[in-house]
Each structure stands twice: as structure tokens, then as C-alpha cells.
Amino acid sequence: MRLIITEKNNSAQKIAEILSGGAATETKSFTIPVFKWSDSEGETSVVGTGGHGVERAFPEEKEYKQWKLDLIHGLVDAPLITRPTDGKKNVIRAVQKEAKAADSLVIATDFDREGELIGLESLEVALEVNPDLEPTVKRARYSALTKEEIEGAFSNLDTLSYPLAHAAGARQDIDLIWGAAFTRAVSLMAKAYGANFLSVGRVQSPTLGLIVERELERRAHVFVPYWELFAKFEHPSGSSFETHHATDKFWDRAEADAALAATADPGVVKSVTSRKNTSKPPTPYNTNSFQVDASSRLGITPKQAMNYAQDLYDDGFISYPRTDNTIYPDSLPLKKTIESLVKIKDFAAAAPLLDAPLKPTQGKKFDAAHPPIYPTHALYPSALDGPKARVYELIVRRFLATFSQPMITESTRADIEAGGETYFVRGKVVLDPGYAGIYTYARSSDEEIPALEEIGHEIYENYGLGMLNEVIDRVCARMALRLVDVAIGRGLVPPNSSIGFTGRAAISGRKPEYILEGIIERQLYENPIDHVVFVDDGLARGAALMARCMNSLGKPKEPLGGVRGGPCIMARRIKIGK
């Protein structure tokens, strides 16, 4: 019988399913799942260890258990022992039961340093009951739980890397000795006994030191109040953007109040400076860049991200998520993978990639052990649960982005004069989204601003503020009338119905006058003054009040927003109070 040992139960199930062609059956051995099948090569059993089955520990002698300063030096040279990990005795029993009946052994744990150590630990457990297995041991290395990867790995079996496994074992021993020695020393010197001991670790203590340094800086900070001024402007396109006063910070409240009081409509673009930028597509994901993106793009902690990625890997949807590699190896079926992904509606925007030769970006690190993180199976993200779907989509979009064109933007700074004060805005105008068309995380509405031009300033300088306001009013009126034309064309304005306008783009200045002229030109009503209303209020509240007003068509004695004795729907600007 051939025995295959994997690192996880779902890996065992997936490998058994692939190698058996779906014929494997699940049995239990000491409550541990074992997957078995028979074929032309004989019987095969697959067992997942669920991680480390054994752990390193100090000997049972009292000098290693007592917390005394004079005994700490003995921990450094202590002859460490290996013992079953808590809760893993049944795993060891199941492995040894299968090993007794086996005549060959394949280690198929994860392809990394830790996986190599788990494989060595499993081998030693098996050899305790069947030493004859040692010359038969082979190693299956794979980076994805896909049919191609698994069949390829078992067709090209390798040998177990003892140096790699011993490197992981050495780190394990150092963590134990370092943690025990320094934890006891620090706790004893601080007189922190019992449950109040002070934990010290090779990784956790330097991290804690960074946190303490930052906290001390925070406590040393002297708070000085200041004020900032922001102004929001509306672009003729209908979008709005926020600007900052030319003075970065006001240290005097009176100066800030004076600047605020001097700020007034309209905002006039005085100057615009732009610089074209080319943003290269991102490089393939390695573990570190994936964790950074999952945190910044999705708001998922690095640990959670790796847990979700591990689940996706175990399900066969992505490649192995623990890798330093940022260069796709030639062996990957890149074109085939993209062809399958763009059939999914969510990723169809990447279909044009197949119209040209595929030239992915490359990072600086190459690791032959694993490829960069990439999707190995195409599926709709909605088929997955919550955060796992978002992680899968992130990985797919990053993968597709590595084959895409650069994003072209213009970095823009505009100075806007509002009354007697100057405000500025910095942002970027996207000229060609390039890779950001599929890797949508690369675009931020907070950074993007509408295209700004200095034409308003030129009109103001040459013809004065009155002409500038006239131009603005006529342009806005034409935009409003264009919406009316579209609504009529789509059958949204029934005969004898009413039309209402609200919002500053329709009701300020002479805009109502020009809009009404356009309505008259379109000959929509015999008496347009009874069918058009301009409501001066906040957009949402104004629209609600307008609807109520329109629902009382006719000439009631005291219509909402109307004039006593006048028509309910008035073709003139009205102010609605509370």
C-alpha cells in the first residue's frame, strides 16, 4: 500500500479526489479522516496531519521547570525533547496505523520550510512502527491544488529536503529557548509572578518595543489648536470637489473667521498647473504585497487575509499563498487562465488582453519553489462567502492587471478665488485608466478631480464678473434643458404634467429665466407658468416639497410655496421656509 501524508485534511481530500479520479472513499481512523482507493498500482491511503503532530519541549527534570535566575543559563543548552502536540495523539495513531500496512511513503505537505518540517516529523512518526519505509520515501511538491499541478507533482516525485526541514526545526528550538529564558528572566526581575508574568518573544518583543516608542512620542506631543478652511465647489459637469484654503493652518481663530467671512460665490479658477504621469501596472503578488493590499484595499488584517487565502488555496481556487516570488514561471498556463477568467462577467473588462501577446510585469524576486499568487480556477466571486469572495476578486484583478497597460493621469493643482480668498485643490485627472480599468483599487475618488480650466478666469479678467455669471447661468440652463429633452425623448414627461427644478445649478441667478425661455420654445404647455417650478432649498428636501406642491395642482387658497391667490406651480424662484 502507498501512504500519502498531507498537511491538512482538505488537502488530503483534494489530492485523493484528483489521483483516484473521484473514486476515493473516506473512512475514519481514531476519528481522523483517511481517504482510500485502489487502482492498477495497488491501494493508496491519504492522511492529513492538520499541522505539527509533535512539538519541542524542555525535559521533565525540575531544573527546567523552576523559575529561578540561577537556573536560566541551563535552558540555553537544555537537551530538548520531542513530544506529541496537544490534541494530536489521534493523528499520530492514525498515521502509524496506516504506516504499518504501507510499503511506500509520499510526503505531500505544503511546499515551504514549515511544510518540510511537518513532513520530516510525519516520516519519523511512521518509521517508529515501520522502519522499512525509509528507503521508499518520496516528496511531492506542488503550488496549487489543481489537477495539472497534483498530477505533475506525483509524476515527478522528489526527495525530502532535510536541510530545509532542519532550518525550520532550528527556528522552532530558538523560539522556545529564547522565549523561555527571557520570559523567566524579565518576569523574575520585575517580580511579576504567576499569571502576571511578562511574556518575551523573538518577534513579539521587538514589535512591542516599536509600539512603546510610538506611544512615548504620542504622550510627549504638545497639543496646539489650529483651524483649517475647506470649500466645496460644484463643477459644471455636476460633480463636486473639496478645496483647501491657501493658508495651510490658521493658528488664530479670528483670522480663520475673517477668511471664512471673506469667502463668497462664485469660485473662479485663477490658475491650473498639470503634469502628465504614467503609472506602471503592478507586479505579481507575493505574500507580503498581498497582505499589504488586503489591508489597505479591503480593510482585512494580514492574518485574516492569509487565513482566507489559505482556504482559497485548499479549495483549489488560487496558488499557494506563501511565496516570495514576483515573476511568473514559463510553466504557468497564463493564456488559458486569462481565457477562463474573462468569461466571468465580473472580469470581462480584461478580455482585450487576449488581443495582443501577453507580457506580464515582473518583480525583483524569483523563487523556484512557488509561483506568485495567482488564480487557478475561474468562478464568480458571488459563489464564495463574504470576505473570501473579496480576497479572491482582489487576487484575480491583480493577476489580470499585471498584463495590462499603464494608467495615464495628469497631476493637477488649481487655485480658485472665492470672494477675497484663495483656495487650492490637488488631485489627478485620469486620461487613460489602463490597468486600473480592471484593477479598480488603483483609483480613488478622493484623489481624482474633474478637469478644470482657466476659461472662467479669462472671461472674468476680460469682461468682468457680470459676464462670467451670465455665461455660467446660460450654460447651466442649457444643461437643465438637455435633461428635459432626454426625459421627453424617453417618455418620462406625460402631457400636461409639471416639471420642477431644484439645486443651485437651476435656481440661482438668471438660470430660471433662461430655463423658462427654453420650455416656452419647446411648446410643451399652453401656459408654462402653471407647469414649471423652481424650488430654492436643499436638493433632497426641495425635491420632496416640490412633489407635494405638484400634487396639489390647481389654485387652492393657500398653496404650499405659492402666493395667496396665485397659481400653485409658479414659474419663478421661491424660498420655502421650515
Coordinates of C-alpha atoms in Angstrom, one line a residue:
M1 CA 0.0 0.0 0.0
R2 CA 1.1 3.6 -0.8
L3 CA 0.7 6.0 2.1
I4 CA 0.4 9.8 1.3
I5 CA 0.7 12.3 4.1
T6 CA -0.5 15.8 3.7
E7 CA -0.5 18.8 5.9
K8 CA -4.3 19.4 6.1
N9 CA -7.4 17.3 5.8
N10 CA -8.9 19.2 2.9
S11 CA -5.6 18.9 1.0
A12 CA -5.8 15.1 1.6
Q13 CA -9.3 15.0 0.3
K14 CA -8.4 17.1 -2.8
I15 CA -5.3 15.0 -3.6
A16 CA -7.2 11.8 -3.2
E17 CA -10.0 13.0 -5.4
I18 CA -7.6 14.0 -8.2
L19 CA -5.4 11.0 -8.1
S20 CA -8.2 8.5 -7.8
G21 CA -10.4 10.2 -10.5
G22 CA -13.1 10.6 -7.9
A23 CA -13.1 7.0 -6.7
A24 CA -11.6 7.6 -3.3
T25 CA -13.8 6.9 -0.2
E26 CA -13.5 8.4 3.2
T27 CA -13.0 6.3 6.3
K28 CA -12.1 7.1 9.9
S29 CA -9.0 6.0 11.9
F30 CA -9.0 7.2 15.5
T31 CA -11.6 9.9 14.4
I32 CA -9.1 11.1 11.7
P33 CA -10.3 11.1 8.1
V34 CA -8.4 8.7 5.8
F35 CA -9.1 8.7 2.1
K36 CA -8.6 5.3 0.3
W37 CA -8.9 3.8 -3.2
S38 CA -7.4 1.0 -5.3
D39 CA -6.2 1.1 -8.9
S40 CA -3.8 -0.6 -11.2
E41 CA -0.9 0.4 -9.0
G42 CA -2.5 -1.0 -5.8
E43 CA -4.0 0.5 -2.7
T44 CA -3.4 4.1 -1.6
S45 CA -4.3 5.9 1.7
V46 CA -4.1 9.6 2.2
V47 CA -3.9 11.2 5.7
G48 CA -3.9 14.9 6.7
T49 CA -1.9 15.8 9.9
G50 CA -3.6 19.1 10.5
G51 CA -0.2 20.8 11.1
H52 CA 2.5 19.8 13.5
G53 CA 1.8 16.4 15.2
V54 CA 4.7 16.9 17.6
E55 CA 6.4 19.8 19.3
R56 CA 9.7 20.6 21.0
A57 CA 9.8 20.9 24.8
F58 CA 12.2 21.1 27.8
P59 CA 12.9 17.8 29.7
E60 CA 10.8 16.9 32.7
E61 CA 13.5 17.5 35.3
K62 CA 12.8 20.1 37.9
E63 CA 15.7 22.4 37.0
Y64 CA 13.9 23.1 33.7
K65 CA 10.6 23.7 35.3
Q66 CA 11.6 26.0 38.2
W67 CA 11.6 29.8 37.7
K68 CA 14.9 30.8 39.3
L69 CA 17.5 33.3 38.0
D70 CA 20.4 30.9 38.6
L71 CA 18.7 28.2 36.5
I72 CA 18.1 30.3 33.4
H73 CA 21.5 29.6 31.8
G74 CA 20.7 25.9 31.9
L75 CA 17.8 26.5 29.5
V76 CA 20.2 27.6 26.7
D77 CA 21.9 24.2 26.5
A78 CA 19.0 22.0 27.6
P79 CA 18.6 18.7 25.7
L80 CA 15.2 19.4 24.2
I81 CA 12.7 16.6 23.7
T82 CA 10.0 15.9 21.1
R83 CA 6.5 15.1 22.4
P84 CA 3.0 14.9 20.8
T85 CA 1.3 18.3 20.3
D86 CA -1.8 18.8 22.4
G87 CA -4.8 17.3 20.7
K88 CA -2.7 15.4 18.1
K89 CA -2.4 12.0 19.7
N90 CA -5.1 10.6 17.5
V91 CA -3.3 11.9 14.4
I92 CA -0.1 10.1 15.4
R93 CA -2.1 6.9 16.0
A94 CA -3.8 7.2 12.6
V95 CA -0.5 7.8 10.7
Q96 CA 1.2 4.9 12.5
K97 CA -1.8 2.6 11.8
E98 CA -1.6 3.3 8.1
A99 CA 2.2 3.2 8.1
K100 CA 2.3 -0.3 9.5
A101 CA 0.5 -1.6 6.3
A102 CA 2.4 0.6 3.9
D103 CA 5.2 -0.4 1.6
S104 CA 5.9 3.2 0.3
L105 CA 5.5 6.7 1.6
V106 CA 5.0 10.0 -0.1
I107 CA 5.3 13.3 1.8
A108 CA 2.8 15.8 0.3
T109 CA 2.8 18.6 2.8
D110 CA 2.9 22.2 1.8
F111 CA 5.9 23.3 -0.3
D112 CA 7.7 25.6 2.2
R113 CA 10.1 25.4 5.2
E114 CA 7.4 24.6 7.7
G115 CA 5.8 22.0 5.4
E116 CA 9.2 20.3 5.0
L117 CA 9.5 20.1 8.8
I118 CA 6.0 18.7 9.2
G119 CA 6.9 16.1 6.5
L120 CA 10.0 15.1 8.4
E121 CA 8.1 14.9 11.7
S122 CA 5.5 12.6 10.0
L123 CA 8.2 10.5 8.5
E124 CA 9.8 9.9 11.9
V125 CA 6.4 9.0 13.4
A126 CA 5.9 6.5 10.6
L127 CA 9.4 5.0 10.9
E128 CA 8.8 4.2 14.6
V129 CA 6.4 1.5 13.5
N130 CA 7.7 0.6 10.1
P131 CA 11.5 1.3 9.6
D132 CA 11.4 -0.4 6.2
L133 CA 9.6 2.7 4.7
E134 CA 12.7 4.9 4.9
P135 CA 14.3 3.9 1.5
T136 CA 10.9 4.4 -0.2
V137 CA 10.2 7.9 1.0
K138 CA 9.5 10.5 -1.8
R139 CA 8.4 14.1 -1.8
A140 CA 5.5 15.6 -3.8
R141 CA 5.9 19.4 -4.4
Y142 CA 3.0 21.4 -5.7
S143 CA 1.9 25.1 -5.6
A144 CA -1.8 24.7 -6.3
L145 CA -4.4 22.1 -5.6
T146 CA -5.3 21.7 -9.3
K147 CA -5.4 18.6 -11.4
E148 CA -2.5 19.7 -13.5
E149 CA -0.3 20.6 -10.5
I150 CA -1.1 17.5 -8.5
E151 CA -0.7 15.0 -11.4
G152 CA 2.5 16.8 -12.4
A153 CA 3.9 16.6 -8.8
F154 CA 3.2 12.9 -8.4
S155 CA 4.6 12.1 -11.8
N156 CA 7.9 13.9 -10.9
L157 CA 8.4 12.9 -7.2
D158 CA 11.4 14.4 -5.5
T159 CA 13.3 13.7 -2.2
L160 CA 12.7 15.3 1.2
S161 CA 14.9 18.3 1.8
Y162 CA 16.5 17.6 5.2
P163 CA 18.4 20.9 5.3
L164 CA 15.2 22.8 4.8
A165 CA 13.4 20.8 7.5
H166 CA 16.3 21.2 9.9
A167 CA 16.3 25.0 9.3
A168 CA 12.6 25.1 10.4
G169 CA 13.4 22.9 13.3
A170 CA 16.3 25.2 14.4
R171 CA 13.9 28.2 14.3
Q172 CA 11.5 26.2 16.4
D173 CA 14.1 25.4 19.0
I174 CA 15.4 29.1 19.1
D175 CA 11.9 30.4 19.7
L176 CA 11.4 28.0 22.6
I177 CA 14.7 28.7 24.3
W178 CA 14.6 32.5 23.7
G179 CA 11.1 32.8 24.9
A180 CA 11.5 30.7 28.0
A181 CA 14.8 32.2 29.1
F182 CA 13.9 35.8 28.6
T183 CA 10.4 35.5 29.8
R184 CA 11.6 34.0 33.1
A185 CA 14.4 36.5 33.5
V186 CA 12.3 39.6 32.8
S187 CA 9.4 38.3 35.0
L188 CA 11.7 37.5 37.9
M189 CA 13.5 40.8 37.8
A190 CA 10.2 42.7 37.6
K191 CA 8.7 40.5 40.3
A192 CA 5.8 39.6 38.0
Y193 CA 4.8 36.2 39.3
G194 CA 2.1 33.6 38.5
A195 CA -0.5 34.7 35.9
N196 CA 1.1 38.2 35.9
F197 CA 4.3 37.0 34.2
L198 CA 5.8 39.1 31.4
S199 CA 5.9 37.3 28.1
V200 CA 9.0 37.9 25.9
G201 CA 9.4 36.5 22.4
R202 CA 11.8 36.7 19.5
V203 CA 9.2 38.5 17.3
Q204 CA 6.7 39.9 19.8
S205 CA 9.2 41.8 21.9
P206 CA 10.8 44.0 19.2
T207 CA 7.2 44.7 17.9
L208 CA 6.2 45.7 21.4
G209 CA 9.2 48.0 21.5
L210 CA 8.1 49.8 18.4
I211 CA 4.6 50.3 19.9
V212 CA 6.1 51.7 23.1
E213 CA 8.3 54.1 21.2
R214 CA 5.3 55.4 19.3
E215 CA 3.3 55.7 22.5
L216 CA 6.0 57.7 24.2
E217 CA 6.1 60.1 21.2
R218 CA 2.4 60.5 21.4
R219 CA 2.5 61.3 25.1
A220 CA 5.3 63.8 24.6
H221 CA 3.3 65.7 21.9
V222 CA 2.2 69.2 23.0
F223 CA -1.3 70.0 21.6
V224 CA -1.7 73.4 20.0
P225 CA -5.1 74.2 18.5
Y226 CA -5.4 75.3 14.9
W227 CA -8.1 75.8 12.3
E228 CA -8.4 74.9 8.6
L229 CA -10.7 76.2 6.0
F230 CA -12.3 74.0 3.3
A231 CA -14.6 75.0 0.5
K232 CA -16.6 72.7 -1.7
F233 CA -17.2 73.7 -5.3
E234 CA -19.6 72.3 -7.9
H235 CA -18.2 71.7 -11.4
P236 CA -20.3 72.4 -14.5
S237 CA -20.4 68.6 -15.1
G238 CA -22.4 68.2 -11.9
S239 CA -19.6 66.7 -9.8
S240 CA -18.2 68.5 -6.8
F241 CA -14.8 68.6 -5.2
E242 CA -13.3 70.0 -2.0
T243 CA -10.6 72.6 -1.8
H244 CA -8.3 73.8 1.0
H245 CA -7.5 77.4 1.9
A246 CA -4.2 78.7 0.6
T247 CA -3.2 79.1 4.3
D248 CA -2.4 75.7 5.5
K249 CA -3.3 76.2 9.1
F250 CA -4.7 79.2 11.0
W251 CA -3.2 79.5 14.4
D252 CA -5.6 82.3 15.3
R253 CA -9.3 81.7 15.4
A254 CA -10.1 85.3 14.5
E255 CA -8.0 85.1 11.3
A256 CA -9.8 81.9 10.3
D257 CA -13.2 83.5 10.9
A258 CA -12.2 86.6 8.9
A259 CA -11.1 84.4 6.0
L260 CA -14.4 82.4 6.2
A261 CA -16.4 85.6 6.1
A262 CA -14.5 86.9 3.1
T263 CA -15.2 83.7 1.1
A264 CA -18.1 84.1 -1.4
D265 CA -19.5 82.6 -4.6
P266 CA -18.6 82.2 -7.3
G267 CA -15.3 80.3 -7.4
V268 CA -13.1 81.5 -10.2
V269 CA -10.3 79.3 -11.4
K270 CA -7.2 81.5 -11.5
S271 CA -4.5 79.1 -12.4
V272 CA -4.1 75.4 -13.3
T273 CA -0.8 73.5 -13.4
S274 CA -0.7 70.0 -14.7
R275 CA 1.9 67.3 -15.2
K276 CA 1.3 64.0 -17.0
N277 CA 2.2 60.8 -15.2
T278 CA 2.5 57.2 -16.3
S279 CA 1.7 54.6 -13.6
K280 CA 3.1 51.2 -14.5
P281 CA 1.0 48.1 -13.9
P282 CA 1.6 46.3 -10.5
T283 CA 3.9 43.4 -10.2
P284 CA 2.6 39.9 -9.3
Y285 CA 1.6 39.2 -5.8
N286 CA 3.9 37.7 -3.3
T287 CA 2.8 37.1 0.3
N288 CA 3.9 40.5 1.6
S289 CA 2.4 42.6 -1.2
F290 CA -0.8 40.6 -1.0
Q291 CA -1.1 41.2 2.8
V292 CA -0.4 44.9 2.3
D293 CA -3.1 45.2 -0.4
A294 CA -5.7 43.2 1.5
S295 CA -5.2 45.5 4.5
S296 CA -5.2 48.8 2.5
R297 CA -7.7 47.9 -0.2
L298 CA -10.1 45.7 1.7
G299 CA -9.6 46.6 5.3
I300 CA -8.7 43.0 6.2
T301 CA -5.9 42.3 8.7
P302 CA -2.8 40.5 7.3
K303 CA -3.6 37.4 9.5
Q304 CA -7.2 37.3 8.3
A305 CA -6.1 37.7 4.7
M306 CA -3.7 34.8 4.9
N307 CA -6.5 32.6 6.5
Y308 CA -8.8 33.4 3.6
A309 CA -6.1 32.9 1.1
Q310 CA -5.2 29.5 2.7
D311 CA -8.9 28.5 2.4
L312 CA -9.0 29.5 -1.2
Y313 CA -5.8 27.5 -1.9
D314 CA -7.2 24.5 -0.1
D315 CA -10.3 24.7 -2.3
G316 CA -8.1 24.8 -5.4
F317 CA -9.0 28.4 -6.4
I318 CA -5.6 30.1 -6.0
S319 CA -2.0 29.0 -5.9
Y320 CA 0.0 28.6 -2.7
P321 CA -0.2 31.9 -0.8
R322 CA 3.1 31.8 1.0
T323 CA 5.7 32.8 -1.6
D324 CA 8.5 35.4 -2.2
N325 CA 8.3 35.1 -5.9
T326 CA 7.2 38.0 -8.1
I327 CA 8.0 36.5 -11.5
Y328 CA 5.6 34.1 -13.3
P329 CA 7.5 31.0 -14.4
D330 CA 7.2 29.9 -18.0
S331 CA 5.3 26.7 -17.0
L332 CA 2.2 28.6 -15.9
P333 CA -0.8 28.3 -18.3
L334 CA -1.2 32.1 -18.4
K335 CA -3.3 32.5 -21.5
K336 CA -5.6 29.6 -20.6
T337 CA -6.1 31.1 -17.2
I338 CA -7.0 34.5 -18.6
E339 CA -9.3 33.0 -21.2
S340 CA -11.3 31.3 -18.4
L341 CA -11.4 34.4 -16.2
V342 CA -12.7 36.8 -18.8
K343 CA -15.7 34.5 -19.3
I344 CA -16.8 35.6 -15.8
K345 CA -18.9 38.8 -16.1
D346 CA -17.0 40.5 -13.2
F347 CA -13.7 40.2 -15.1
A348 CA -14.9 40.6 -18.7
A349 CA -13.3 44.1 -18.9
A350 CA -9.9 42.3 -19.3
A351 CA -10.9 40.4 -22.5
P352 CA -8.9 42.8 -24.7
L353 CA -5.7 41.4 -23.1
L354 CA -6.1 38.4 -25.4
D355 CA -5.9 40.5 -28.5
A356 CA -2.1 41.0 -28.1
P357 CA 0.8 39.0 -26.9
L358 CA 0.8 38.6 -23.1
K359 CA 3.7 40.4 -21.4
P360 CA 3.3 40.4 -17.6
T361 CA 5.2 42.7 -15.3
Q362 CA 8.0 41.3 -13.2
G363 CA 9.2 42.0 -9.7
K364 CA 12.8 41.6 -8.4
K365 CA 12.4 38.3 -6.5
F366 CA 12.3 34.9 -8.1
D367 CA 11.7 31.7 -6.1
A368 CA 11.6 28.4 -8.0
A369 CA 9.7 26.8 -5.1
H370 CA 6.4 28.7 -5.7
P371 CA 5.0 31.0 -8.4
P372 CA 3.5 34.4 -7.4
I373 CA -0.1 34.2 -6.0
Y374 CA -2.5 33.8 -8.9
P375 CA -6.0 32.3 -9.6
T376 CA -6.0 28.7 -10.6
H377 CA -9.7 28.4 -11.1
A378 CA -12.3 30.8 -12.6
L379 CA -15.5 31.3 -10.7
Y380 CA -18.0 34.1 -9.9
P381 CA -16.9 35.8 -6.6
S382 CA -20.5 35.7 -5.5
A383 CA -20.2 31.9 -5.3
L384 CA -17.9 32.5 -2.2
D385 CA -18.7 33.7 1.2
G386 CA -18.2 37.4 2.3
P387 CA -14.6 38.4 2.8
K388 CA -13.3 35.3 1.0
A389 CA -15.1 36.5 -2.2
R390 CA -13.4 39.9 -1.8
V391 CA -10.0 38.3 -1.4
Y392 CA -10.5 36.1 -4.4
E393 CA -11.6 39.1 -6.5
L394 CA -8.5 41.1 -5.3
I395 CA -6.2 38.3 -6.4
V396 CA -7.9 37.9 -9.8
R397 CA -7.9 41.6 -10.5
R398 CA -4.2 41.9 -9.5
F399 CA -3.3 39.0 -11.7
L400 CA -5.1 40.5 -14.8
A401 CA -3.6 43.9 -14.0
T402 CA -0.1 42.5 -14.4
F403 CA -0.8 42.0 -18.1
S404 CA -2.4 45.4 -18.7
Q405 CA -1.3 48.8 -20.0
P406 CA -0.1 51.7 -17.8
M407 CA -2.5 54.2 -16.3
I408 CA -2.1 57.7 -17.7
T409 CA -3.0 60.6 -15.4
E410 CA -2.5 64.3 -15.0
S411 CA -1.4 65.6 -11.6
T412 CA -3.2 68.9 -11.3
R413 CA -3.2 71.8 -8.9
A414 CA -5.8 74.5 -9.4
D415 CA -6.0 77.8 -7.5
I416 CA -9.6 79.1 -7.1
E417 CA -10.5 82.6 -5.9
A418 CA -13.8 82.7 -4.0
G419 CA -14.5 86.3 -2.9
G420 CA -11.4 87.7 -1.4
E421 CA -9.9 84.3 -0.5
T422 CA -7.9 81.8 -2.5
Y423 CA -8.3 78.0 -2.2
F424 CA -6.5 75.2 -4.0
V425 CA -7.1 71.6 -4.9
R426 CA -4.6 68.9 -5.8
G427 CA -5.6 65.8 -7.5
K428 CA -5.4 63.8 -10.6
V429 CA -7.4 63.6 -13.8
V430 CA -7.4 60.1 -15.4
L431 CA -6.7 60.3 -19.1
D432 CA -6.4 56.6 -19.7
P433 CA -7.2 54.1 -16.9
G434 CA -5.1 51.4 -18.3
Y435 CA -4.7 48.6 -15.8
A436 CA -6.9 50.5 -13.3
G437 CA -9.8 49.6 -15.6
I438 CA -9.7 46.0 -14.2
Y439 CA -7.6 46.6 -11.0
T440 CA -10.2 49.2 -9.8
Y441 CA -8.5 49.5 -6.4
A442 CA -5.8 51.7 -8.0
R443 CA -8.3 54.5 -8.5
S444 CA -9.5 56.7 -5.6
S445 CA -12.4 59.1 -5.8
D446 CA -10.6 61.1 -3.0
E447 CA -7.7 61.7 -5.4
E448 CA -9.5 62.4 -8.6
I449 CA -10.9 65.8 -9.6
P450 CA -12.8 66.9 -12.7
A451 CA -10.9 68.6 -15.4
L452 CA -10.5 72.3 -14.5
E453 CA -9.8 75.1 -17.0
E454 CA -8.9 78.7 -16.6
I455 CA -11.5 79.9 -19.1
G456 CA -13.7 81.3 -16.3
H457 CA -10.7 83.4 -15.2
E458 CA -10.2 84.7 -18.7
I459 CA -13.8 85.8 -19.0
Y460 CA -13.6 87.4 -15.6
E461 CA -10.4 89.3 -16.5
N462 CA -11.6 90.4 -19.9
Y463 CA -15.3 91.1 -19.4
G464 CA -15.9 91.3 -15.7
L465 CA -17.8 89.3 -13.1
G466 CA -21.2 90.1 -14.6
M467 CA -20.3 88.5 -17.9
L468 CA -18.9 85.5 -16.1
N469 CA -22.1 85.0 -14.2
E470 CA -24.1 85.3 -17.4
V471 CA -22.1 82.6 -19.1
I472 CA -22.4 80.3 -16.1
D473 CA -26.2 80.9 -15.9
R474 CA -26.7 80.2 -19.6
V475 CA -24.5 77.0 -19.6
C476 CA -26.3 75.6 -16.6
A477 CA -29.7 76.4 -18.2
R478 CA -28.7 74.5 -21.3
M479 CA -27.7 71.6 -19.2
A480 CA -31.0 71.6 -17.4
L481 CA -32.9 71.8 -20.7
R482 CA -30.8 68.9 -22.1
L483 CA -32.1 66.8 -19.2
V484 CA -35.7 67.8 -20.1
D485 CA -35.1 66.8 -23.7
V486 CA -33.8 63.4 -22.6
A487 CA -36.8 62.9 -20.3
I488 CA -39.2 63.8 -23.1
G489 CA -37.4 61.5 -25.5
R490 CA -37.8 58.6 -23.1
G491 CA -41.5 59.3 -22.5
L492 CA -41.0 60.4 -18.9
V493 CA -43.0 63.7 -19.2
P494 CA -46.7 62.9 -19.8
P495 CA -48.9 65.6 -21.4
N496 CA -50.0 68.3 -19.0
S497 CA -47.6 67.1 -16.3
S498 CA -45.4 69.5 -14.5
I499 CA -41.6 70.0 -14.4
G500 CA -39.7 71.1 -11.3
F501 CA -36.1 72.2 -10.8
T502 CA -34.1 72.4 -7.6
G503 CA -30.4 72.7 -6.8
R504 CA -28.1 75.6 -7.3
A505 CA -27.4 74.7 -10.9
A506 CA -31.1 75.5 -11.7
I507 CA -32.4 78.1 -9.3
S508 CA -29.7 80.7 -8.7
G509 CA -29.0 83.8 -10.7
R510 CA -30.9 84.1 -14.0
K511 CA -31.0 80.4 -14.6
P512 CA -34.8 80.1 -14.0
E513 CA -35.4 82.8 -16.6
Y514 CA -33.3 81.1 -19.3
I515 CA -34.8 77.7 -18.5
L516 CA -38.3 79.0 -18.7
E517 CA -37.4 80.5 -22.1
G518 CA -36.4 77.1 -23.3
I519 CA -39.5 75.5 -22.0
I520 CA -41.6 78.1 -23.9
E521 CA -39.6 77.4 -27.1
R522 CA -40.3 73.7 -26.8
Q523 CA -44.1 74.5 -26.7
L524 CA -44.8 71.9 -24.1
Y525 CA -47.6 73.8 -22.5
E526 CA -50.2 76.5 -23.4
N527 CA -49.4 78.3 -20.2
P528 CA -45.9 77.2 -19.0
I529 CA -46.1 79.4 -15.9
D530 CA -48.6 76.9 -14.4
H531 CA -46.4 73.9 -15.0
V532 CA -42.9 74.8 -14.1
V533 CA -41.5 75.3 -10.5
F534 CA -38.1 76.3 -9.2
V535 CA -37.6 75.4 -5.5
D536 CA -34.8 77.1 -3.5
D537 CA -33.9 74.5 -0.9
G538 CA -31.5 71.6 -0.2
L539 CA -31.7 69.2 -3.1
A540 CA -33.4 66.3 -1.3
R541 CA -35.8 68.4 0.9
G542 CA -36.5 70.7 -2.0
A543 CA -37.5 67.8 -4.2
A544 CA -39.8 66.4 -1.6
L545 CA -41.5 69.7 -1.1
M546 CA -41.8 70.2 -4.8
A547 CA -43.5 66.8 -5.2
R548 CA -46.0 67.8 -2.5
C549 CA -46.6 71.1 -4.3
M550 CA -47.2 69.4 -7.6
N551 CA -49.6 67.0 -6.1
S552 CA -51.9 69.9 -5.3
L553 CA -52.2 71.3 -8.9
G554 CA -54.9 73.9 -9.3
K555 CA -55.4 77.1 -7.3
P556 CA -56.0 76.3 -3.7
K557 CA -56.5 79.2 -1.3
E558 CA -53.0 78.9 0.2
P559 CA -50.8 76.5 -1.8
L560 CA -47.5 75.2 -0.4
G561 CA -44.8 77.5 -1.6
G562 CA -47.2 79.6 -3.6
V563 CA -48.6 83.1 -3.2
R564 CA -52.0 83.8 -1.8
G565 CA -54.4 83.9 -4.7
G566 CA -51.7 82.8 -7.2
P567 CA -51.1 79.6 -9.1
C568 CA -49.8 76.6 -7.2
I569 CA -46.9 75.8 -9.6
M570 CA -45.1 79.1 -10.2
A571 CA -42.5 79.7 -12.9
R572 CA -40.4 81.8 -10.6
R573 CA -37.9 81.3 -7.9
I574 CA -39.5 80.7 -4.4
K575 CA -38.0 80.3 -1.0
I576 CA -39.5 77.6 1.1
G577 CA -39.2 78.1 4.9
K578 CA -39.4 75.4 7.5

